[in-house]
């Protein structure tokens, strides 16, 4: 078993540093109104005494009066903490689980008292800013404490942990918190972006080998949280570097999205649209979601609650100022702020994607190009319309199928915005993708639906016979090829009040009312003319097709397969089977082209001799042909080959 680099107990340091950082914030705030608090060089220090086995965390922040020490520290302020401590000692009575069960840590608010996970005695010395005396508090975490007067050269608080003995038998649990590298790692992980420097003393080798070693201060944290700096003050390189840090991806992101949420709650976020899909995008174990910080202190990786699954490719950080540091996953799910933040994030991400689709450059590029009303820097206005932006096509290629998952939910809040983002191949131009908006703007007079065809690949459907009548009428058809397409198209049903209609289902009715009437009458005529032949085919193919009828969608091909209006399509059936379900076997409908010269020929053959064995062979070959045009695959290749061979020998 591989042990994690980090231990659950490590968070004690995060908690103490966060308290120190809050105390420094409070001092800075009080300085705004009190000129007598002239403190400078605000910082946090970690000091280690290896011989005495102590670690202390100090700050020169606001400090506490004696009363405040009693109120805030002396009694266990939060009821959860007492339970937490009892549970720890219970758990630790059992010699086999000398470590703290991680679920306990998530379950309770931990705060200051979490230090008792690693220390058997804690001393706190605090001096309130503006006062001259300090207070010493000491406890072994058993519920009692001692108080005394003390001295402290400056305002602030020092918390000294008398560490429990390191346990050599449980090396991974008995981490040595007096080791520099252990402390440094923990600070880097949880407190890297804390606003104040976190310093630790270390020995530095002299320039010459003979030089004595000297003690110097080292700052452990970078303090560079770029998410709460205004966009204009951060360079592109900085954004990209930070992306590497959060996403562990060495390619550049396509967009950086800084977000500031103000009002009833305060949060900052820096999100990224990656340029390529991670290998595990469709795996349940994918590392996803954004990192969660609370006031620059790291709280958790992969915070799924802040991003819906259909945006799981978005990376970045969210810093929610009003959450508690001790939020656990369970608490997050119930927290009322989370949906509010999430809604804002989703809104901004979708708006960014929409901008990208429209070829609008990064907000900042626009700002830089500002003052130029013609928008030559690439703003949406002022430019001749052009195809979908290349960056967006890359996003769509990588994440389109994931975004479309959002359209599967029955009541997705952002459905309309997601529909706006959809682009697809189209019969309008072979080499250009089209958005639904593009499509609607090109709809013909009298056209009342958005027509689409879904299939396994562009090559397979771009030449489908089903397109013929639409091409003849000049109607554009969108071509969808992702496995998820049929499912969401089925549910989306409308875009801007125009129904999304599959051209492989039901009967096709194109043109004006008059045209439709005429076409229906003409088809009726033909239907009567060929009724006996159609009935014959129906009987011949009854095991394989639901119906044989004349088609109004073909102009040059002899046959095609379609689905009944409300039936599952063959691909949907396949998908359900892959999901382990057993959908009822649904037979397709075979349509014959009444205008094709083959039909009168077959009819003549039938009229001459209803028992002509070649008729059955024709039926098989026609069905095979329809299958090939539909999916490029035959349900019974050997049977088709045999029928074809027969035809060559005995054909008309
Ligand atoms: P929390 O920080 O979540 O409120 P803690 O148990 O960690 O809970 O701390 C309780 C209180 O003690 C804090 O709210 C704060 O008022 C006070 N406190 C803790 N550490 C410090 C410190 N370093 N400086 C000043 N006050 C502190």
XYZ file of C-alpha atoms and ligand atoms in Angstrom:
679
model
C 0.000 0.000 0.000
C 1.262 3.437 -0.875
C 0.900 5.922 1.908
C -0.153 9.381 1.006
C 2.514 11.997 1.195
C 0.286 13.825 3.619
C -1.280 12.780 6.868
C -4.727 13.852 8.012
C -3.195 15.314 11.132
C -1.214 17.785 9.047
C -4.155 20.159 9.002
C -3.308 21.322 12.531
C -0.724 23.616 10.943
C -3.208 24.934 8.410
C -5.579 25.783 11.268
C -2.968 27.602 13.321
C -1.685 29.536 10.319
C -5.198 30.468 9.341
C -5.881 31.785 12.857
C -2.644 33.773 12.672
C -3.587 35.164 9.292
C -7.006 36.215 10.609
C -5.322 37.916 13.566
C -3.094 39.855 11.156
C -6.126 40.847 9.086
C -7.840 42.107 12.212
C -4.820 44.166 13.186
C -4.603 45.696 9.747
C -8.266 46.538 9.967
C -7.947 48.173 13.384
C -5.006 50.188 12.172
C -7.374 51.955 9.792
C -9.080 53.636 12.736
C -6.416 53.576 15.455
C -3.241 55.473 14.750
C -1.570 54.189 17.920
C -1.270 50.676 16.483
C 1.773 51.347 14.365
C 2.772 47.778 13.730
C 4.635 46.870 10.600
C 6.270 43.809 9.051
C 3.186 41.694 9.597
C 4.168 38.049 9.353
C 3.826 34.516 10.688
C 6.740 32.504 12.059
C 7.301 28.828 12.606
C 10.014 27.915 15.105
C 11.236 24.449 15.854
C 13.185 23.156 18.824
C 14.252 19.658 17.947
C 15.662 18.836 21.385
C 12.623 19.972 23.300
C 10.383 18.629 20.496
C 8.358 21.806 20.199
C 6.931 23.635 17.228
C 5.551 27.100 17.619
C 3.497 29.286 15.367
C 3.673 33.011 16.069
C 2.088 36.075 14.587
C 2.351 39.767 15.297
C -1.357 40.267 14.758
C -4.145 41.556 16.946
C -3.503 39.233 19.919
C -5.925 38.541 22.748
C -6.624 40.053 26.139
C -6.823 37.737 29.136
C -10.612 37.731 28.828
C -10.432 36.946 25.165
C -8.061 34.049 25.770
C -10.530 32.648 28.269
C -13.478 33.183 25.970
C -11.910 32.027 22.689
C -9.429 29.392 23.725
C -9.988 28.566 27.371
C -13.276 26.854 26.971
C -13.703 24.751 23.937
C -15.620 27.307 21.985
C -17.554 25.002 19.766
C -19.508 22.053 21.009
C -18.335 19.976 18.039
C -14.759 20.332 19.153
C -15.362 18.657 22.494
C -16.997 15.717 20.767
C -14.129 15.638 18.353
C -11.602 15.429 21.134
C -13.517 12.701 22.936
C -13.741 10.726 19.736
C -10.033 11.056 19.167
C -9.149 9.809 22.587
C -11.639 6.957 22.201
C -10.131 6.043 18.867
C -6.654 6.272 20.249
C -7.378 3.936 23.125
C -7.506 1.226 20.557
C -3.815 0.603 20.037
C -4.324 -0.517 16.474
C -5.735 2.757 15.312
C -3.408 5.188 16.898
C -4.024 7.566 14.055
C -7.106 9.710 13.878
C -9.788 8.343 11.589
C -10.016 10.859 8.733
C -13.792 10.955 8.769
C -13.614 12.383 12.290
C -11.543 15.276 11.120
C -14.027 16.146 8.411
C -16.972 15.708 10.705
C -16.186 18.250 13.370
C -15.003 21.756 13.347
C -11.384 21.397 14.289
C -9.726 24.804 14.585
C -7.238 25.528 17.319
C -7.896 22.314 19.207
C -6.806 20.179 16.252
C -3.282 20.822 17.507
C -3.992 18.295 20.267
C -3.834 15.631 17.577
C -0.085 16.078 17.510
C 0.697 17.729 20.840
C 0.124 16.554 24.381
C 0.572 20.031 25.791
C 0.001 23.448 24.265
C 1.174 26.793 25.540
C -0.263 30.000 24.156
C 1.136 33.442 24.895
C -0.825 36.379 23.596
C -0.608 40.147 23.867
C -3.435 42.312 22.659
C -2.386 45.148 20.360
C -2.393 48.369 22.347
C -1.706 46.634 25.679
C 1.550 46.127 27.508
C 1.024 42.811 29.252
C 0.553 39.357 27.858
C -1.345 36.230 28.957
C -0.038 32.704 29.099
C -2.503 29.854 28.685
C -1.533 26.215 28.989
C -3.444 22.973 28.669
C -2.999 19.279 28.058
C -6.310 19.168 26.219
C -8.163 17.457 29.052
C -10.673 20.288 29.415
C -8.758 22.203 32.062
C -6.160 24.932 31.601
C -3.957 27.305 33.547
C -3.634 31.052 33.075
C -0.761 33.328 34.032
C 0.616 36.769 33.336
C 3.424 36.781 30.824
C 5.715 38.963 28.780
C 5.805 39.337 25.061
C 7.966 41.911 23.279
C 5.323 42.812 20.678
C 1.614 42.370 20.085
C 0.460 39.015 18.749
C 0.185 35.372 19.669
C 2.584 32.448 19.960
C 1.198 28.937 20.104
C 3.765 26.360 21.206
C 3.061 22.675 20.700
C 4.847 20.157 22.882
C 4.775 17.334 20.380
C 3.793 13.789 21.200
C 6.659 11.361 20.818
C 7.201 10.241 17.242
C 6.102 6.662 16.913
C 8.748 4.634 15.124
C 6.418 1.691 14.584
C 3.941 3.828 12.728
C 6.330 5.933 10.777
C 3.704 7.163 8.357
C 1.445 8.245 11.209
C 4.138 9.366 13.534
C 5.327 11.986 11.095
C 8.068 14.065 12.539
C 6.728 17.590 12.746
C 10.096 18.885 13.837
C 11.527 18.060 10.418
C 11.926 21.130 8.210
C 10.847 19.410 5.034
C 7.657 18.085 6.611
C 6.628 21.543 7.798
C 7.590 23.122 4.491
C 5.547 20.606 2.531
C 2.493 21.217 4.663
C 2.787 24.982 4.345
C 3.158 24.675 0.570
C 0.123 22.466 0.335
C -2.312 24.324 2.532
C -1.043 27.805 3.079
C 0.979 28.773 0.027
C -1.245 31.712 -0.896
C -1.735 33.139 2.594
C -1.232 36.902 2.249
C 1.421 37.226 4.932
C 4.908 35.745 4.771
C 5.287 32.513 6.722
C 8.884 32.438 7.863
C 11.037 29.706 9.278
C 14.637 29.802 10.357
C 17.080 27.593 8.559
C 20.801 27.061 8.452
C 22.519 28.350 5.379
C 25.897 27.106 4.266
C 28.497 29.849 3.857
C 29.922 30.741 0.469
C 33.231 29.041 1.297
C 33.355 25.472 2.647
C 35.226 26.810 5.643
C 32.531 29.408 6.437
C 30.450 28.686 9.487
C 26.795 27.955 8.876
C 24.523 30.916 9.468
C 20.929 31.117 10.537
C 18.592 33.001 8.245
C 14.899 33.415 7.704
C 13.275 31.707 4.811
C 9.786 32.536 3.540
C 7.935 29.309 2.869
C 4.875 30.513 1.017
C 4.600 32.242 -2.336
C 1.768 34.568 -1.150
C 0.929 35.023 -4.792
C -2.768 34.323 -4.993
C -3.507 35.644 -8.416
C -7.226 34.981 -8.253
C -8.080 38.057 -6.242
C -5.959 40.424 -8.292
C -7.736 42.411 -10.997
C -7.322 40.963 -14.443
C -5.428 43.951 -15.761
C -2.679 43.469 -13.178
C -1.884 39.870 -13.998
C 0.157 38.921 -17.035
C -0.786 36.131 -19.392
C 2.328 34.266 -18.381
C 1.281 34.392 -14.745
C -2.159 33.048 -15.590
C -0.631 30.236 -17.595
C 1.866 29.364 -14.914
C -0.849 29.170 -12.337
C -2.844 26.936 -14.663
C 0.062 24.503 -14.713
C 0.106 24.600 -10.956
C -3.590 23.783 -10.495
C -4.191 21.547 -13.500
C -0.852 19.739 -13.726
C -1.147 20.217 -17.455
C 1.825 21.394 -19.451
C -0.150 22.695 -22.386
C -1.565 26.204 -22.293
C -5.188 26.791 -21.369
C -7.387 28.333 -24.054
C -8.964 30.834 -21.700
C -8.382 32.146 -18.201
C -11.528 33.316 -16.446
C -11.070 35.446 -13.326
C -14.346 35.845 -11.442
C -15.308 38.067 -8.534
C -18.519 37.454 -6.663
C -19.747 40.177 -4.336
C -22.938 40.950 -2.529
C -24.468 38.618 0.016
C -21.296 36.583 -0.065
C -17.764 37.116 -1.223
C -15.785 34.767 -3.403
C -13.057 34.882 -5.975
C -12.359 32.326 -8.606
C -9.883 31.754 -11.368
C -11.106 29.175 -13.825
C -9.550 27.827 -16.974
C -10.746 26.224 -20.188
C -8.048 23.662 -21.011
C -6.871 23.184 -24.562
C -7.081 19.436 -24.606
C -9.065 16.688 -22.972
C -7.461 14.721 -20.134
C -7.170 11.016 -20.858
C -9.673 10.167 -18.148
C -12.425 12.598 -19.165
C -14.970 9.803 -19.367
C -13.732 7.777 -16.432
C -15.614 7.790 -13.154
C -12.279 8.297 -11.395
C -11.412 11.431 -13.303
C -9.822 14.094 -11.151
C -12.335 16.813 -11.595
C -13.788 19.898 -10.125
C -11.998 22.920 -8.878
C -9.832 23.481 -5.841
C -11.523 25.126 -2.919
C -9.814 27.741 -0.766
C -11.159 29.727 2.128
C -9.446 33.101 2.366
C -6.388 31.818 0.549
C -6.107 28.714 2.677
C -6.375 25.458 0.812
C -9.360 23.372 1.828
C -9.895 20.668 -0.759
C -9.075 19.375 -4.196
C -11.727 18.314 -6.643
C -14.618 20.213 -5.178
C -17.301 18.627 -7.334
C -20.053 20.631 -5.709
C -18.943 23.787 -7.485
C -19.075 22.530 -11.074
C -21.767 20.479 -12.774
C -20.582 17.260 -14.428
C -21.005 18.674 -17.899
C -18.369 21.289 -17.053
C -16.028 18.827 -15.360
C -13.205 19.777 -17.701
C -13.016 23.277 -16.208
C -10.019 23.617 -13.900
C -9.058 26.272 -11.411
C -9.605 27.563 -7.906
C -12.466 29.052 -5.975
C -11.793 31.080 -2.866
C -14.982 31.399 -0.853
C -14.408 33.887 1.924
C -17.465 33.112 4.010
C -17.138 29.352 4.262
C -15.665 27.713 7.315
C -12.201 26.240 6.950
C -13.517 22.991 8.260
C -16.129 22.317 5.646
C -16.398 18.655 4.914
C -17.957 17.197 1.786
C -21.145 16.455 3.700
C -21.398 20.020 4.913
C -20.670 21.361 1.429
C -23.611 19.490 0.022
C -25.926 21.246 2.415
C -24.273 24.653 2.477
C -26.504 27.371 1.078
C -23.635 29.408 -0.351
C -22.425 26.659 -2.637
C -25.324 26.729 -5.115
C -25.089 30.518 -5.245
C -21.391 30.441 -6.058
C -21.796 27.580 -8.464
C -24.492 29.397 -10.378
C -22.240 32.403 -10.883
C -19.317 30.256 -11.968
C -21.408 28.314 -14.461
C -22.861 31.515 -15.852
C -19.418 32.976 -16.417
C -17.983 29.807 -17.958
C -20.887 29.479 -20.379
C -20.649 33.158 -21.296
C -16.928 32.735 -21.960
C -17.573 29.741 -24.184
C -20.222 31.717 -26.036
C -17.747 34.557 -26.559
C -15.181 32.097 -27.829
C -17.709 30.642 -30.226
C -18.416 34.070 -31.612
C -14.723 34.619 -32.072
C -14.630 37.331 -29.473
C -11.134 37.653 -28.131
C -10.165 37.503 -24.523
C -11.755 40.299 -22.481
C -8.367 41.699 -21.783
C -7.286 41.844 -25.399
C -10.382 43.881 -25.894
C -9.527 46.149 -23.033
C -6.083 46.599 -24.474
C -7.545 47.323 -27.865
C -10.076 49.657 -26.251
C -10.569 53.133 -27.602
C -10.780 51.765 -31.087
C -14.475 51.943 -31.891
C -14.129 49.838 -35.039
C -12.987 47.008 -32.813
C -10.043 46.091 -34.977
C -8.629 44.167 -32.022
C -11.261 41.564 -32.668
C -14.314 42.559 -30.680
C -17.544 40.946 -31.752
C -18.813 44.162 -33.287
C -17.384 45.791 -36.363
C -16.089 42.610 -37.902
C -17.459 40.817 -40.875
C -19.196 37.613 -39.826
C -16.937 34.634 -40.090
C -16.923 30.961 -39.268
C -16.749 29.483 -35.800
C -13.533 30.469 -34.044
C -10.663 27.958 -34.162
C -10.131 27.976 -30.408
C -13.770 27.207 -29.954
C -13.604 24.358 -32.433
C -10.772 22.914 -30.356
C -12.899 23.233 -27.208
C -15.813 21.660 -28.993
C -13.752 18.784 -30.328
C -12.362 18.075 -26.867
C -15.375 18.774 -24.677
C -18.439 18.976 -26.935
C -19.716 15.537 -25.937
C -19.287 16.467 -22.267
C -21.148 19.771 -22.662
C -23.944 17.916 -24.398
C -24.385 15.747 -21.304
C -25.852 18.884 -19.765
C -28.638 18.727 -22.332
C -29.634 15.261 -21.178
C -31.047 16.399 -17.872
C -34.763 16.932 -18.131
C -34.808 20.249 -16.373
C -31.322 21.638 -16.898
C -31.306 25.275 -15.944
C -28.780 26.240 -18.573
C -30.271 24.295 -21.430
C -30.786 27.325 -23.639
C -27.246 28.530 -23.110
C -25.908 25.062 -23.810
C -27.958 24.868 -27.001
C -26.392 28.147 -28.068
C -23.007 26.478 -27.739
C -23.805 23.522 -29.964
C -22.016 23.397 -33.306
C -22.252 20.603 -35.848
C -21.332 19.624 -39.345
C -23.898 20.710 -41.834
C -24.917 20.103 -45.400
C -24.561 23.859 -45.908
C -20.781 23.644 -46.295
C -18.776 20.473 -45.972
C -15.774 22.044 -44.265
C -17.540 24.402 -41.859
C -19.287 23.743 -38.599
C -22.591 25.496 -38.035
C -24.293 26.648 -34.858
C -28.034 26.360 -34.381
C -28.180 30.124 -34.747
C -26.385 29.949 -38.091
C -28.862 27.326 -39.131
C -31.925 29.339 -38.153
C -30.623 32.395 -39.993
C -30.401 30.310 -43.168
C -33.801 28.627 -42.908
C -35.871 28.762 -46.084
C -39.255 30.380 -46.529
C -41.861 27.910 -45.338
C -39.311 25.763 -43.483
C -40.592 25.243 -39.972
C -38.121 22.836 -38.404
C -34.414 22.432 -37.773
C -33.549 19.210 -39.546
C -30.800 16.920 -38.391
C -29.428 13.498 -39.046
C -27.481 11.575 -36.420
C -25.151 8.739 -37.254
C -21.915 6.996 -36.424
C -19.559 9.164 -38.493
C -19.564 12.208 -40.714
C -18.538 10.141 -43.731
C -21.379 7.706 -43.164
C -24.145 10.266 -42.911
C -22.940 13.029 -45.220
C -23.859 10.831 -48.177
C -26.977 9.309 -46.695
C -29.910 8.905 -49.131
C -32.117 10.374 -46.418
C -30.702 13.788 -47.305
C -31.867 13.719 -50.905
C -35.256 15.393 -50.647
C -33.809 18.054 -48.325
C -30.914 18.796 -50.640
C -33.337 18.990 -53.554
C -35.390 21.572 -51.671
C -32.338 23.514 -50.570
C -32.961 22.741 -46.879
C -29.897 22.524 -44.704
C -29.468 19.444 -42.512
C -27.214 19.319 -39.449
C -25.110 16.189 -39.120
C -24.466 14.870 -35.613
C -22.002 12.087 -34.931
C -21.381 11.830 -31.174
C -22.964 8.843 -29.459
C -24.708 11.172 -27.019
C -26.313 13.232 -29.800
C -29.386 11.174 -30.451
C -30.210 11.168 -26.769
C -30.065 14.893 -26.175
C -31.591 15.805 -29.524
C -34.500 13.665 -28.530
C -34.967 15.758 -25.401
C -33.995 19.219 -26.535
C -36.905 19.230 -28.958
C -36.808 22.988 -29.605
C -34.370 25.807 -30.321
C -35.804 29.321 -30.567
C -39.275 27.812 -30.983
C -38.157 25.693 -33.937
C -38.556 21.967 -33.404
C -35.425 19.906 -33.828
C -36.535 17.192 -36.191
C -34.745 14.039 -37.183
C -34.892 13.314 -40.897
C -34.602 9.603 -40.252
C -37.926 9.321 -38.467
C -41.539 9.301 -39.452
C -42.707 10.725 -42.722
C -41.257 13.736 -44.380
C -43.443 16.670 -45.253
C -41.672 19.571 -46.869
C -42.691 22.838 -48.432
C -45.851 24.937 -48.228
C -49.255 23.522 -47.333
C -50.169 23.355 -50.996
C -46.966 21.570 -51.928
C -47.495 19.091 -49.112
C -51.005 18.369 -50.216
C -49.935 17.807 -53.786
C -47.052 15.569 -52.722
C -49.323 13.532 -50.465
C -51.835 13.035 -53.258
C -49.143 12.005 -55.722
C -47.728 9.545 -53.209
C -51.196 8.123 -52.592
C -51.576 7.494 -56.297
C -48.296 5.625 -56.453
C -49.116 3.760 -53.285
C -52.239 2.445 -54.975
C -50.358 1.633 -58.149
C -47.735 -0.451 -56.357
C -49.919 -1.733 -53.530
C -49.646 -5.403 -54.427
C -45.856 -5.299 -54.810
C -45.449 -3.480 -51.511
C -47.665 -6.048 -49.810
C -45.521 -8.799 -51.273
C -42.305 -7.194 -49.947
C -43.920 -6.689 -46.572
C -44.564 -10.402 -46.309
C -41.101 -11.314 -47.601
C -39.343 -9.058 -45.101
C -41.727 -9.242 -42.174
C -39.087 -10.595 -39.817
C -36.731 -7.729 -40.501
C -38.860 -4.643 -41.076
C -41.922 -3.163 -39.527
C -43.274 -1.725 -42.730
C -42.501 -1.328 -46.433
C -43.753 1.889 -47.966
C -43.086 4.455 -50.628
C -40.772 7.289 -49.732
C -41.121 11.022 -50.054
C -37.510 11.638 -49.054
C -35.596 10.003 -51.892
C -34.771 11.513 -55.262
C -32.024 9.283 -56.656
C -31.441 6.306 -54.346
C -33.821 3.359 -54.649
C -34.249 2.621 -50.921
C -33.634 3.825 -47.396
C -34.317 2.794 -43.819
C -36.136 5.035 -41.375
C -37.497 4.740 -37.875
C -41.079 5.153 -36.867
C -41.902 8.502 -35.302
C -41.669 7.425 -31.673
C -39.476 4.329 -31.883
C -35.944 4.029 -30.592
C -33.468 4.413 -33.421
C -31.055 1.517 -34.045
C -28.197 3.452 -32.444
C -30.222 4.249 -29.359
C -31.040 0.570 -29.062
C -27.362 -0.264 -29.286
C -26.497 2.297 -26.659
C -29.104 0.939 -24.243
C -27.731 -2.546 -24.808
C -24.241 -1.294 -23.979
C -25.654 0.133 -20.782
C -26.808 -3.364 -19.880
C -30.474 -2.853 -20.684
C -32.594 -5.040 -22.921
C -34.631 -2.698 -25.078
C -37.395 -4.339 -27.135
C -36.181 -5.124 -30.630
C -37.590 -2.439 -32.847
C -37.739 -3.020 -36.571
C -37.034 -0.194 -39.013
C -39.222 0.872 -41.901
C -38.059 0.227 -45.465
C -38.895 3.007 -47.869
C -38.779 2.630 -51.653
C -38.296 5.493 -54.067
C -41.417 5.725 -56.258
C -39.493 7.744 -58.842
C -36.726 5.209 -59.261
C -36.823 3.190 -62.559
C -36.279 -0.003 -60.569
C -39.759 0.063 -59.121
C -41.783 -0.249 -62.375
C -39.370 -2.986 -63.458
C -39.940 -5.009 -60.315
C -43.633 -4.357 -60.600
C -43.672 -5.778 -64.133
C -41.796 -8.852 -62.934
C -44.326 -9.303 -60.162
C -47.290 -8.808 -62.520
C -45.878 -11.410 -64.912
C -45.320 -14.089 -62.274
C -46.063 -13.586 -58.599
C -44.057 -16.732 -57.821
C -40.876 -15.616 -59.579
C -38.109 -16.658 -57.117
C -36.029 -13.640 -58.115
C -38.509 -11.344 -56.371
C -37.547 -12.690 -52.955
C -33.881 -12.186 -53.828
C -34.578 -8.582 -54.871
C -36.293 -7.968 -51.582
C -33.199 -9.189 -49.700
C -30.806 -7.140 -51.814
C -32.882 -3.968 -51.487
C -32.979 -4.330 -47.722
C -29.220 -4.932 -47.618
C -28.663 -1.850 -49.724
C -30.757 0.212 -47.351
C -28.747 -1.092 -44.379
C -25.474 -0.242 -46.089
C -26.615 3.309 -46.807
C -27.851 3.669 -43.238
C -24.924 2.456 -41.191
C -22.391 0.880 -43.555
C -23.141 -2.413 -41.849
C -25.212 -5.438 -42.761
C -27.100 -7.482 -40.176
C -26.471 -10.596 -42.317
C -23.470 -10.079 -44.649
C -23.349 -13.717 -45.809
C -27.057 -13.714 -46.700
C -26.629 -10.477 -48.624
C -23.625 -11.842 -50.549
C -25.579 -14.953 -51.425
C -28.570 -12.949 -52.664
C -26.287 -10.706 -54.701
C -24.616 -13.773 -56.259
C -28.016 -15.221 -57.145
C -29.032 -11.984 -58.777
C -25.915 -11.897 -60.921
C -26.699 -15.374 -62.154
C -30.445 -15.086 -62.638
C -31.145 -11.356 -62.612
C -33.325 -9.447 -65.004
P -12.021 29.569 14.619
O -10.700 30.086 14.165
O -12.669 28.687 13.624
O -12.929 30.625 15.146
P -10.433 28.358 16.680
O -10.748 27.316 17.703
O -9.317 28.038 15.745
O -11.755 28.589 15.874
O -10.148 29.711 17.378
C -11.081 30.290 18.280
C -10.859 31.791 18.412
O -9.634 32.068 19.077
C -10.717 32.509 17.097
O -11.959 32.808 16.519
C -9.960 33.761 17.489
O -10.841 34.730 18.017
C -9.086 33.271 18.607
N -7.718 33.011 18.129
C -7.202 31.820 17.780
N -5.927 31.958 17.372
C -5.633 33.279 17.439
C -4.468 34.078 17.147
N -3.356 33.547 16.652
N -4.556 35.407 17.368
C -5.677 35.972 17.857
N -6.796 35.283 18.133
C -6.789 33.950 17.937
